[in-house]
Amino acid sequence: MASIRDVAKAAGVSLGTVSNAINRPEVLAPLTLRKVQKVIEEMGFVPNASARNLRAGRNRVIGLIVPDISNPFFTALAMGVNDAAFAAKYVVILCNTDESTDKESQYLEVLSAQNVEGILITPARETIRALAKVAEKGIRLALVDRPALGLQACSVAVNDSYGGSLALTHLHELGHRKILLLTGSEDIPQVADRNTGIRDSMKEIPANQLPQIMELRLDSMSASNAYDAMMKKIESGVDFTGIICGNDLIALGAIRALREKNIAVPEDVSVIGYDDIDFAGSANVPLTSISQPAYELGFAAAELIISECENPERHVHQRIEFQPRLVVRSSTAPTKSHRANLRIS
Amino acid sequence: MASIRDVAKAAGVSLGTVSNAINRPEVLAPLTLRKVQKVIEEMGFVPNASARNLRAGRNRVIGLIVPDISNPFFTALAMGVNDAAFAAKYVVILCNTDESTDKESQYLEVLSAQNVEGILITPARETIRALAKVAEKGIRLALVDRPALGLQACSVAVNDSYGGSLALTHLHELGHRKILLLTGSEDIPQVADRNTGIRDSMKEIPANQLPQIMELRLDSMSASNAYDAMMKKIESGVDFTGIICGNDLIALGAIRALREKNIAVPEDVSVIGYDDIDFAGSANVPLTSISQPAYELGFAAAELIISECENPERHVHQRIEFQPRLVVRSSTAPTKSHRANLRIS
DNA sequence: CTGAAAGCGCTTACAG
DNA sequence: CTGAAAGCGCTTACAG
């Protein structure tokens, strides 16, 4: 591989001049510049990034850590991050943790060893301490889909509490009074926040209409996990008419289990998803879901961290919050008794 | 940021000893080793990757260039790449080209500026020349889902010609004699190869059963594009009973259009997808599809390029080929006349 | 406007 | 077994 020294020799100038041709072309005499550029072109010279980074202390690399890239929500988010990074000539290292705290901290180390300038992370769980450690090393952080909670960092999130309330209110209005929450561990902040939203909106409901809430916690928020859990749950009796799922994949898995057990969706049981992934509309039973702007989330987060990297002194940490939106399709419907009541009145 | 010099001072040893503690612990006296390790631990020291790379001439970074990461096929592929890389302590930069040749070559430049050790690429189109240029710079290449065609490089692919023949044979056996090919441009090698497979298997079919093939080319192989094209096609008459789609997203889009026009799938028209993405089974009409081992494809490709990076002299370029598999679900069925014939005989 | 020199943080022969 | 020194390829003040 050609080095800057080879170029200098070939062009008959010094090292510094070649460097200037690359980084500060305006300080060179036009003729010298042209001469050097020609040689660079001919030799196909590309500056060694490692050396450059070592000197400059920056490398235009950011890391993105997500719990599950196969979840279309995170795929869309990653696309947003990538597009924003590409526009700013940054590059992103993708890290998929499979929701494992272990892998998450390993990736955190790998990324800091790579000296990335910033890390965009949707922490799998409460990993504030590990994050604080990374921040100490001078790596900038932005939290995605999650508030920064005490950390000095930017964050981009969706109002999860509002999302939870949106889901509950929808089912309540359809007459559902026995509702199953099919979701992940409450350690996951999004889950906790949505539950808060659900509880809060319960307070607005007259006592005689108050729905009863049951919870079923999943280890991993995947379709197959939801399917297995749901199959078991059904065998021990269906004492609910509505299900609020932690994401659309869970909803898809749950619906598969219900249909296999000949429980009709939405006639017997209504199911509401979360995220409104692309497929939600073409699903077996087109999914009612809470829509989150995943791409925009990623794009905004990347812009935030890049602007911080480019202008550390002028940068002020900020928190961007998007609002979720209810999208009604065919997986939710009024309960039978609610339909009857409507007929009477 | 702590440097190796700070650690040396704190531990009361020389630079070299700290470096040895990290890279060749076996040469140190156990006591010295322990002492240094303790200080490293306390200071949370992480060696600067840029400096390390500069010395070593390597950086354990590979790039992955795919045309559409939102397509679950490529998401799965990316996961395979990531997992293989993670296991080998490599890191991967994800590049999404949106099937744009422009973006592809820009990413190629960005990656070579970053001095990645290797690039895994599924070229959007014929970009052999740009690739050859990159290879000249000493960046190792592996072609994914696509043969290497003259390039000195490894490749990992699926037998697309066989996949095409699988699809045609399936529809033919179900009695379909008027088949629409709904796919991307023939510039895309996968598309061309499948068409070859289709043509080849036509030769095996008795003349009186020979299906008639129509083609409809899509600019972009997305669901919405397929939906639009299909809506138009239907309006100008449905002169086919079966559709072979370029991927599952296309199949999903086509089915949506058909249903909207009250054409039943599979009763009136059979649709066969390609890729067998996770979602295929939970689709509106569970999709018959040609399954490709996307994750394995990515995993194998990453292993190949990493082994080349680790052992350049011993490395021999190889070509790994996976076989596709027909997965029959509910979107294909015998034609009406075929059903009648079966009843008679 | 151009060149010589210092130094970014590390690794690795080489002396001792 | 440990330390001092050279050098990876680049950038950036600083002289000239």
mmCIF file of N, CA, C and O in Angstrom, chain A residues 111-188:
data_model
loop_
_atom_site.group_PDB
_atom_site.id
_atom_site.type_symbol
_atom_site.label_atom_id
_atom_site.label_comp_id
_atom_site.label_asym_id
_atom_site.label_seq_id
_atom_site.Cartn_x
_atom_site.Cartn_y
_atom_site.Cartn_z
ATOM 1 N N LEU A 111 -16.251 -1.360 21.063
ATOM 2 C CA LEU A 111 -16.407 -0.041 20.455
ATOM 3 C C LEU A 111 -15.448 0.968 21.062
ATOM 4 O O LEU A 111 -14.897 1.812 20.352
ATOM 5 N N SER A 112 -15.229 0.877 22.348
ATOM 6 C CA SER A 112 -14.314 1.869 22.908
ATOM 7 C C SER A 112 -12.879 1.524 22.520
ATOM 8 O O SER A 112 -12.055 2.416 22.343
ATOM 9 N N ALA A 113 -12.595 0.238 22.345
ATOM 10 C CA ALA A 113 -11.269 -0.137 21.842
ATOM 11 C C ALA A 113 -11.091 0.369 20.413
ATOM 12 O O ALA A 113 -9.992 0.729 19.997
ATOM 13 N N GLN A 114 -12.167 0.405 19.655
ATOM 14 C CA GLN A 114 -12.092 0.910 18.290
ATOM 15 C C GLN A 114 -12.046 2.429 18.270
ATOM 16 O O GLN A 114 -11.936 3.033 17.209
ATOM 17 N N ASN A 115 -12.170 3.022 19.464
ATOM 18 C CA ASN A 115 -12.144 4.488 19.538
ATOM 19 C C ASN A 115 -13.220 5.164 18.723
ATOM 20 O O ASN A 115 -12.949 6.191 18.084
ATOM 21 N N VAL A 116 -14.389 4.589 18.711
ATOM 22 C CA VAL A 116 -15.462 5.260 17.992
ATOM 23 C C VAL A 116 -15.689 6.620 18.642
ATOM 24 O O VAL A 116 -15.401 6.808 19.827
ATOM 25 N N GLU A 117 -16.199 7.543 17.859
ATOM 26 C CA GLU A 117 -16.411 8.883 18.413
ATOM 27 C C GLU A 117 -17.658 8.949 19.268
ATOM 28 O O GLU A 117 -17.748 9.729 20.204
ATOM 29 N N GLY A 118 -18.622 8.135 18.887
ATOM 30 C CA GLY A 118 -19.865 8.166 19.645
ATOM 31 C C GLY A 118 -20.565 6.834 19.580
ATOM 32 O O GLY A 118 -20.311 6.017 18.690
ATOM 33 N N ILE A 119 -21.430 6.615 20.543
ATOM 34 C CA ILE A 119 -22.203 5.372 20.557
ATOM 35 C C ILE A 119 -23.675 5.707 20.711
ATOM 36 O O ILE A 119 -24.066 6.468 21.594
ATOM 37 N N LEU A 120 -24.464 5.123 19.827
ATOM 38 C CA LEU A 120 -25.915 5.219 19.913
ATOM 39 C C LEU A 120 -26.378 3.912 20.519
ATOM 40 O O LEU A 120 -26.068 2.840 20.000
ATOM 41 N N ILE A 121 -27.095 3.973 21.598
ATOM 42 C CA ILE A 121 -27.468 2.719 22.231
ATOM 43 C C ILE A 121 -28.897 2.706 22.737
ATOM 44 O O ILE A 121 -29.406 3.700 23.258
ATOM 45 N N THR A 122 -29.555 1.573 22.516
ATOM 46 C CA THR A 122 -30.826 1.268 23.142
ATOM 47 C C THR A 122 -30.507 0.205 24.182
ATOM 48 O O THR A 122 -30.419 -0.971 23.856
ATOM 49 N N PRO A 123 -30.231 0.610 25.410
ATOM 50 C CA PRO A 123 -29.744 -0.365 26.388
ATOM 51 C C PRO A 123 -30.764 -1.479 26.584
ATOM 52 O O PRO A 123 -31.958 -1.223 26.674
ATOM 53 N N ALA A 124 -30.265 -2.708 26.625
ATOM 54 C CA ALA A 124 -31.148 -3.853 26.816
ATOM 55 C C ALA A 124 -31.821 -3.745 28.179
ATOM 56 O O ALA A 124 -32.997 -4.025 28.335
ATOM 57 N N ARG A 125 -31.063 -3.390 29.175
ATOM 58 C CA ARG A 125 -31.604 -3.199 30.512
ATOM 59 C C ARG A 125 -30.954 -1.984 31.143
ATOM 60 O O ARG A 125 -30.373 -1.158 30.462
ATOM 61 N N GLU A 126 -31.009 -1.939 32.435
ATOM 62 C CA GLU A 126 -30.373 -0.847 33.150
ATOM 63 C C GLU A 126 -28.860 -1.016 33.106
ATOM 64 O O GLU A 126 -28.274 -1.804 33.838
ATOM 65 N N THR A 127 -28.203 -0.300 32.211
ATOM 66 C CA THR A 127 -26.762 -0.451 32.128
ATOM 67 C C THR A 127 -26.085 0.890 32.303
ATOM 68 O O THR A 127 -25.008 1.143 31.782
ATOM 69 N N ILE A 128 -26.735 1.734 33.086
ATOM 70 C CA ILE A 128 -26.240 3.093 33.269
ATOM 71 C C ILE A 128 -24.781 3.099 33.732
ATOM 72 O O ILE A 128 -23.971 3.898 33.266
ATOM 73 N N ARG A 129 -24.428 2.203 34.629
ATOM 74 C CA ARG A 129 -23.065 2.221 35.158
ATOM 75 C C ARG A 129 -22.025 1.947 34.075
ATOM 76 O O ARG A 129 -21.046 2.659 33.936
ATOM 77 N N ALA A 130 -22.295 0.917 33.296
ATOM 78 C CA ALA A 130 -21.388 0.602 32.198
ATOM 79 C C ALA A 130 -21.295 1.785 31.235
ATOM 80 O O ALA A 130 -20.224 2.117 30.738
ATOM 81 N N LEU A 131 -22.432 2.428 31.013
ATOM 82 C CA LEU A 131 -22.452 3.568 30.099
ATOM 83 C C LEU A 131 -21.655 4.734 30.664
ATOM 84 O O LEU A 131 -20.918 5.404 29.936
ATOM 85 N N ALA A 132 -21.802 4.972 31.941
ATOM 86 C CA ALA A 132 -21.070 6.065 32.570
ATOM 87 C C ALA A 132 -19.564 5.850 32.395
ATOM 88 O O ALA A 132 -18.817 6.784 32.114
ATOM 89 N N LYS A 133 -19.158 4.613 32.512
ATOM 90 C CA LYS A 133 -17.743 4.269 32.355
ATOM 91 C C LYS A 133 -17.257 4.613 30.944
ATOM 92 O O LYS A 133 -16.175 5.172 30.770
ATOM 93 N N VAL A 134 -18.074 4.267 29.974
ATOM 94 C CA VAL A 134 -17.730 4.571 28.591
ATOM 95 C C VAL A 134 -17.648 6.083 28.382
ATOM 96 O O VAL A 134 -16.735 6.591 27.740
ATOM 97 N N ALA A 135 -18.604 6.785 28.958
ATOM 98 C CA ALA A 135 -18.637 8.240 28.808
ATOM 99 C C ALA A 135 -17.367 8.856 29.382
ATOM 100 O O ALA A 135 -16.823 9.801 28.823
ATOM 101 N N GLU A 136 -16.879 8.296 30.477
ATOM 102 C CA GLU A 136 -15.651 8.795 31.104
ATOM 103 C C GLU A 136 -14.467 8.741 30.139
ATOM 104 O O GLU A 136 -13.539 9.523 30.238
ATOM 105 N N LYS A 137 -14.501 7.773 29.259
ATOM 106 C CA LYS A 137 -13.389 7.627 28.321
ATOM 107 C C LYS A 137 -13.472 8.645 27.200
ATOM 108 O O LYS A 137 -12.675 8.614 26.275
ATOM 109 N N GLY A 138 -14.487 9.483 27.252
ATOM 110 C CA GLY A 138 -14.579 10.543 26.270
ATOM 111 C C GLY A 138 -15.376 10.149 25.032
ATOM 112 O O GLY A 138 -15.396 10.858 24.039
ATOM 113 N N ILE A 139 -16.010 8.994 25.107
ATOM 114 C CA ILE A 139 -16.860 8.610 23.986
ATOM 115 C C ILE A 139 -18.240 9.198 24.221
ATOM 116 O O ILE A 139 -18.826 9.013 25.286
ATOM 117 N N ARG A 140 -18.724 9.903 23.223
ATOM 118 C CA ARG A 140 -20.023 10.527 23.380
ATOM 119 C C ARG A 140 -21.122 9.492 23.251
ATOM 120 O O ARG A 140 -20.994 8.532 22.491
ATOM 121 N N LEU A 141 -22.192 9.738 23.958
ATOM 122 C CA LEU A 141 -23.267 8.762 24.028
ATOM 123 C C LEU A 141 -24.585 9.411 23.645
ATOM 124 O O LEU A 141 -24.810 10.579 23.944
ATOM 125 N N ALA A 142 -25.440 8.669 22.981
ATOM 126 C CA ALA A 142 -26.817 9.127 22.853
ATOM 127 C C ALA A 142 -27.715 7.927 23.070
ATOM 128 O O ALA A 142 -27.465 6.842 22.541
ATOM 129 N N LEU A 143 -28.732 8.118 23.863
ATOM 130 C CA LEU A 143 -29.648 7.015 24.145
ATOM 131 C C LEU A 143 -30.807 7.058 23.162
ATOM 132 O O LEU A 143 -31.383 8.104 22.913
ATOM 133 N N VAL A 144 -31.115 5.900 22.612
ATOM 134 C CA VAL A 144 -32.139 5.826 21.594
ATOM 135 C C VAL A 144 -33.335 5.064 22.151
ATOM 136 O O VAL A 144 -33.168 4.018 22.770
ATOM 137 N N ASP A 145 -34.507 5.610 21.920
ATOM 138 C CA ASP A 145 -35.734 4.966 22.354
ATOM 139 C C ASP A 145 -35.735 4.817 23.873
ATOM 140 O O ASP A 145 -36.183 3.798 24.407
ATOM 141 N N ARG A 146 -35.228 5.871 24.537
ATOM 142 C CA ARG A 146 -34.980 5.698 25.967
ATOM 143 C C ARG A 146 -34.394 7.004 26.518
ATOM 144 O O ARG A 146 -33.473 7.545 25.937
ATOM 145 N N PRO A 147 -34.931 7.484 27.644
ATOM 146 C CA PRO A 147 -34.402 8.735 28.194
ATOM 147 C C PRO A 147 -33.035 8.528 28.827
ATOM 148 O O PRO A 147 -32.634 7.403 29.097
ATOM 149 N N ALA A 148 -32.313 9.604 29.076
ATOM 150 C CA ALA A 148 -30.918 9.486 29.495
ATOM 151 C C ALA A 148 -30.739 9.259 30.994
ATOM 152 O O ALA A 148 -29.663 8.872 31.440
ATOM 153 N N LEU A 149 -31.778 9.495 31.764
ATOM 154 C CA LEU A 149 -31.747 9.185 33.195
ATOM 155 C C LEU A 149 -30.433 9.495 33.899
ATOM 156 O O LEU A 149 -29.661 8.583 34.225
ATOM 157 N N GLY A 150 -30.173 10.758 34.138
ATOM 158 C CA GLY A 150 -29.000 11.082 34.953
ATOM 159 C C GLY A 150 -27.689 11.103 34.190
ATOM 160 O O GLY A 150 -26.744 11.752 34.594
ATOM 161 N N LEU A 151 -27.633 10.396 33.087
ATOM 162 C CA LEU A 151 -26.421 10.442 32.272
ATOM 163 C C LEU A 151 -26.349 11.779 31.557
ATOM 164 O O LEU A 151 -27.364 12.313 31.132
ATOM 165 N N GLN A 152 -25.140 12.294 31.407
ATOM 166 C CA GLN A 152 -24.953 13.495 30.619
ATOM 167 C C GLN A 152 -24.932 13.081 29.154
ATOM 168 O O GLN A 152 -23.879 12.759 28.619
ATOM 169 N N ALA A 153 -26.070 13.035 28.545
ATOM 170 C CA ALA A 153 -26.116 12.571 27.156
ATOM 171 C C ALA A 153 -27.401 13.017 26.490
ATOM 172 O O ALA A 153 -28.385 13.342 27.157
ATOM 173 N N CYS A 154 -27.376 13.009 25.176
ATOM 174 C CA CYS A 154 -28.590 13.277 24.432
ATOM 175 C C CYS A 154 -29.470 12.045 24.456
ATOM 176 O O CYS A 154 -28.993 10.929 24.651
ATOM 177 N N SER A 155 -30.741 12.249 24.238
ATOM 178 C CA SER A 155 -31.605 11.085 24.099
ATOM 179 C C SER A 155 -32.713 11.373 23.106
ATOM 180 O O SER A 155 -33.139 12.506 22.933
ATOM 181 N N VAL A 156 -33.125 10.328 22.443
ATOM 182 C CA VAL A 156 -34.226 10.410 21.499
ATOM 183 C C VAL A 156 -35.179 9.304 21.879
ATOM 184 O O VAL A 156 -34.768 8.143 21.966
ATOM 185 N N ALA A 157 -36.396 9.645 22.152
ATOM 186 C CA ALA A 157 -37.300 8.613 22.637
ATOM 187 C C ALA A 157 -38.703 8.815 22.101
ATOM 188 O O ALA A 157 -39.016 9.821 21.466
ATOM 189 N N VAL A 158 -39.525 7.825 22.339
ATOM 190 C CA VAL A 158 -40.938 7.936 22.043
ATOM 191 C C VAL A 158 -41.651 7.950 23.390
ATOM 192 O O VAL A 158 -41.185 7.329 24.348
ATOM 193 N N ASN A 159 -42.724 8.662 23.466
ATOM 194 C CA ASN A 159 -43.467 8.747 24.723
ATOM 195 C C ASN A 159 -44.167 7.416 24.988
ATOM 196 O O ASN A 159 -45.300 7.201 24.570
ATOM 197 N N ASP A 160 -43.481 6.528 25.701
ATOM 198 C CA ASP A 160 -43.998 5.177 25.896
ATOM 199 C C ASP A 160 -45.192 5.146 26.825
ATOM 200 O O ASP A 160 -46.093 4.323 26.667
ATOM 201 N N SER A 161 -45.171 6.025 27.789
ATOM 202 C CA SER A 161 -46.272 6.050 28.721
ATOM 203 C C SER A 161 -47.574 6.392 27.968
ATOM 204 O O SER A 161 -48.608 5.756 28.135
ATOM 205 N N TYR A 162 -47.471 7.355 27.065
ATOM 206 C CA TYR A 162 -48.630 7.704 26.241
ATOM 207 C C TYR A 162 -49.039 6.527 25.354
ATOM 208 O O TYR A 162 -50.217 6.248 25.162
ATOM 209 N N GLY A 163 -48.055 5.815 24.836
ATOM 210 C CA GLY A 163 -48.338 4.656 23.996
ATOM 211 C C GLY A 163 -49.122 3.596 24.748
ATOM 212 O O GLY A 163 -50.093 3.026 24.234
ATOM 213 N N GLY A 164 -48.712 3.353 25.984
ATOM 214 C CA GLY A 164 -49.431 2.367 26.801
ATOM 215 C C GLY A 164 -50.865 2.802 27.019
ATOM 216 O O GLY A 164 -51.808 2.007 26.889
ATOM 217 N N SER A 165 -51.031 4.079 27.304
ATOM 218 C CA SER A 165 -52.374 4.580 27.575
ATOM 219 C C SER A 165 -53.230 4.499 26.319
ATOM 220 O O SER A 165 -54.420 4.184 26.364
ATOM 221 N N LEU A 166 -52.622 4.747 25.160
ATOM 222 C CA LEU A 166 -53.328 4.638 23.878
ATOM 223 C C LEU A 166 -53.890 3.223 23.705
ATOM 224 O O LEU A 166 -55.050 3.029 23.309
ATOM 225 N N ALA A 167 -53.067 2.233 24.014
ATOM 226 C CA ALA A 167 -53.475 0.830 23.848
ATOM 227 C C ALA A 167 -54.609 0.486 24.797
ATOM 228 O O ALA A 167 -55.618 -0.099 24.401
ATOM 229 N N LEU A 168 -54.425 0.854 26.062
ATOM 230 C CA LEU A 168 -55.447 0.498 27.039
ATOM 231 C C LEU A 168 -56.769 1.174 26.716
ATOM 232 O O LEU A 168 -57.836 0.566 26.723
ATOM 233 N N THR A 169 -56.718 2.452 26.423
ATOM 234 C CA THR A 169 -57.931 3.199 26.138
ATOM 235 C C THR A 169 -58.678 2.586 24.957
ATOM 236 O O THR A 169 -59.903 2.446 24.987
ATOM 237 N N HIS A 170 -57.931 2.197 23.930
ATOM 238 C CA HIS A 170 -58.559 1.589 22.757
ATOM 239 C C HIS A 170 -59.331 0.327 23.153
ATOM 240 O O HIS A 170 -60.517 0.180 22.831
ATOM 241 N N LEU A 171 -58.692 -0.563 23.878
ATOM 242 C CA LEU A 171 -59.370 -1.800 24.278
ATOM 243 C C LEU A 171 -60.542 -1.498 25.214
ATOM 244 O O LEU A 171 -61.604 -2.106 25.111
ATOM 245 N N HIS A 172 -60.342 -0.570 26.099
ATOM 246 C CA HIS A 172 -61.408 -0.228 27.034
ATOM 247 C C HIS A 172 -62.632 0.284 26.295
ATOM 248 O O HIS A 172 -63.766 -0.110 26.562
ATOM 249 N N GLU A 173 -62.402 1.140 25.335
ATOM 250 C CA GLU A 173 -63.524 1.702 24.577
ATOM 251 C C GLU A 173 -64.269 0.637 23.794
ATOM 252 O O GLU A 173 -65.441 0.778 23.478
ATOM 253 N N LEU A 174 -63.562 -0.447 23.461
ATOM 254 C CA LEU A 174 -64.204 -1.538 22.730
ATOM 255 C C LEU A 174 -64.918 -2.478 23.689
ATOM 256 O O LEU A 174 -65.453 -3.511 23.282
ATOM 257 N N GLY A 175 -64.870 -2.143 24.962
ATOM 258 C CA GLY A 175 -65.630 -2.933 25.940
ATOM 259 C C GLY A 175 -64.824 -4.008 26.649
ATOM 260 O O GLY A 175 -65.376 -4.795 27.418
ATOM 261 N N HIS A 176 -63.547 -4.066 26.417
ATOM 262 C CA HIS A 176 -62.747 -5.121 27.060
ATOM 263 C C HIS A 176 -62.536 -4.809 28.532
ATOM 264 O O HIS A 176 -62.167 -3.695 28.893
ATOM 265 N N ARG A 177 -62.775 -5.829 29.364
ATOM 266 C CA ARG A 177 -62.651 -5.642 30.809
ATOM 267 C C ARG A 177 -61.677 -6.632 31.434
ATOM 268 O O ARG A 177 -61.391 -6.569 32.609
ATOM 269 N N LYS A 178 -61.229 -7.584 30.629
ATOM 270 C CA LYS A 178 -60.226 -8.526 31.118
ATOM 271 C C LYS A 178 -59.094 -8.540 30.098
ATOM 272 O O LYS A 178 -59.232 -9.094 29.013
ATOM 273 N N ILE A 179 -58.010 -7.919 30.475
ATOM 274 C CA ILE A 179 -56.947 -7.664 29.502
ATOM 275 C C ILE A 179 -55.646 -8.319 29.943
ATOM 276 O O ILE A 179 -55.231 -8.204 31.095
ATOM 277 N N LEU A 180 -55.025 -9.003 28.983
ATOM 278 C CA LEU A 180 -53.733 -9.638 29.254
ATOM 279 C C LEU A 180 -52.616 -8.751 28.705
ATOM 280 O O LEU A 180 -52.677 -8.309 27.554
ATOM 281 N N LEU A 181 -51.612 -8.497 29.542
ATOM 282 C CA LEU A 181 -50.411 -7.798 29.077
ATOM 283 C C LEU A 181 -49.371 -8.841 28.730
ATOM 284 O O LEU A 181 -48.896 -9.560 29.609
ATOM 285 N N LEU A 182 -49.032 -8.930 27.451
ATOM 286 C CA LEU A 182 -48.064 -9.937 27.018
ATOM 287 C C LEU A 182 -46.804 -9.177 26.604
ATOM 288 O O LEU A 182 -46.731 -8.624 25.511
ATOM 289 N N THR A 183 -45.835 -9.157 27.503
ATOM 290 C CA THR A 183 -44.723 -8.247 27.263
ATOM 291 C C THR A 183 -43.431 -8.760 27.881
ATOM 292 O O THR A 183 -43.388 -9.875 28.380
ATOM 293 N N GLY A 184 -42.373 -7.961 27.819
ATOM 294 C CA GLY A 184 -41.082 -8.391 28.356
ATOM 295 C C GLY A 184 -40.945 -8.032 29.825
ATOM 296 O O GLY A 184 -41.909 -7.631 30.474
ATOM 297 N N SER A 185 -39.748 -8.181 30.315
ATOM 298 C CA SER A 185 -39.474 -7.899 31.717
ATOM 299 C C SER A 185 -39.662 -6.422 32.036
ATOM 300 O O SER A 185 -39.391 -5.553 31.208
ATOM 301 N N GLU A 186 -40.127 -6.136 33.229
ATOM 302 C CA GLU A 186 -40.320 -4.742 33.643
ATOM 303 C C GLU A 186 -38.980 -4.029 33.812
ATOM 304 O O GLU A 186 -38.912 -2.808 33.949
ATOM 305 N N ASP A 187 -37.895 -4.797 33.786
ATOM 306 C CA ASP A 187 -36.558 -4.190 33.780
ATOM 307 C C ASP A 187 -36.340 -3.360 32.527
ATOM 308 O O ASP A 187 -35.525 -2.450 32.499
ATOM 309 N N ILE A 188 -37.049 -3.736 31.469
ATOM 310 C CA ILE A 188 -36.917 -2.972 30.234
ATOM 311 C C ILE A 188 -37.692 -1.672 30.402
ATOM 312 O O ILE A 188 -38.894 -1.696 30.628
#
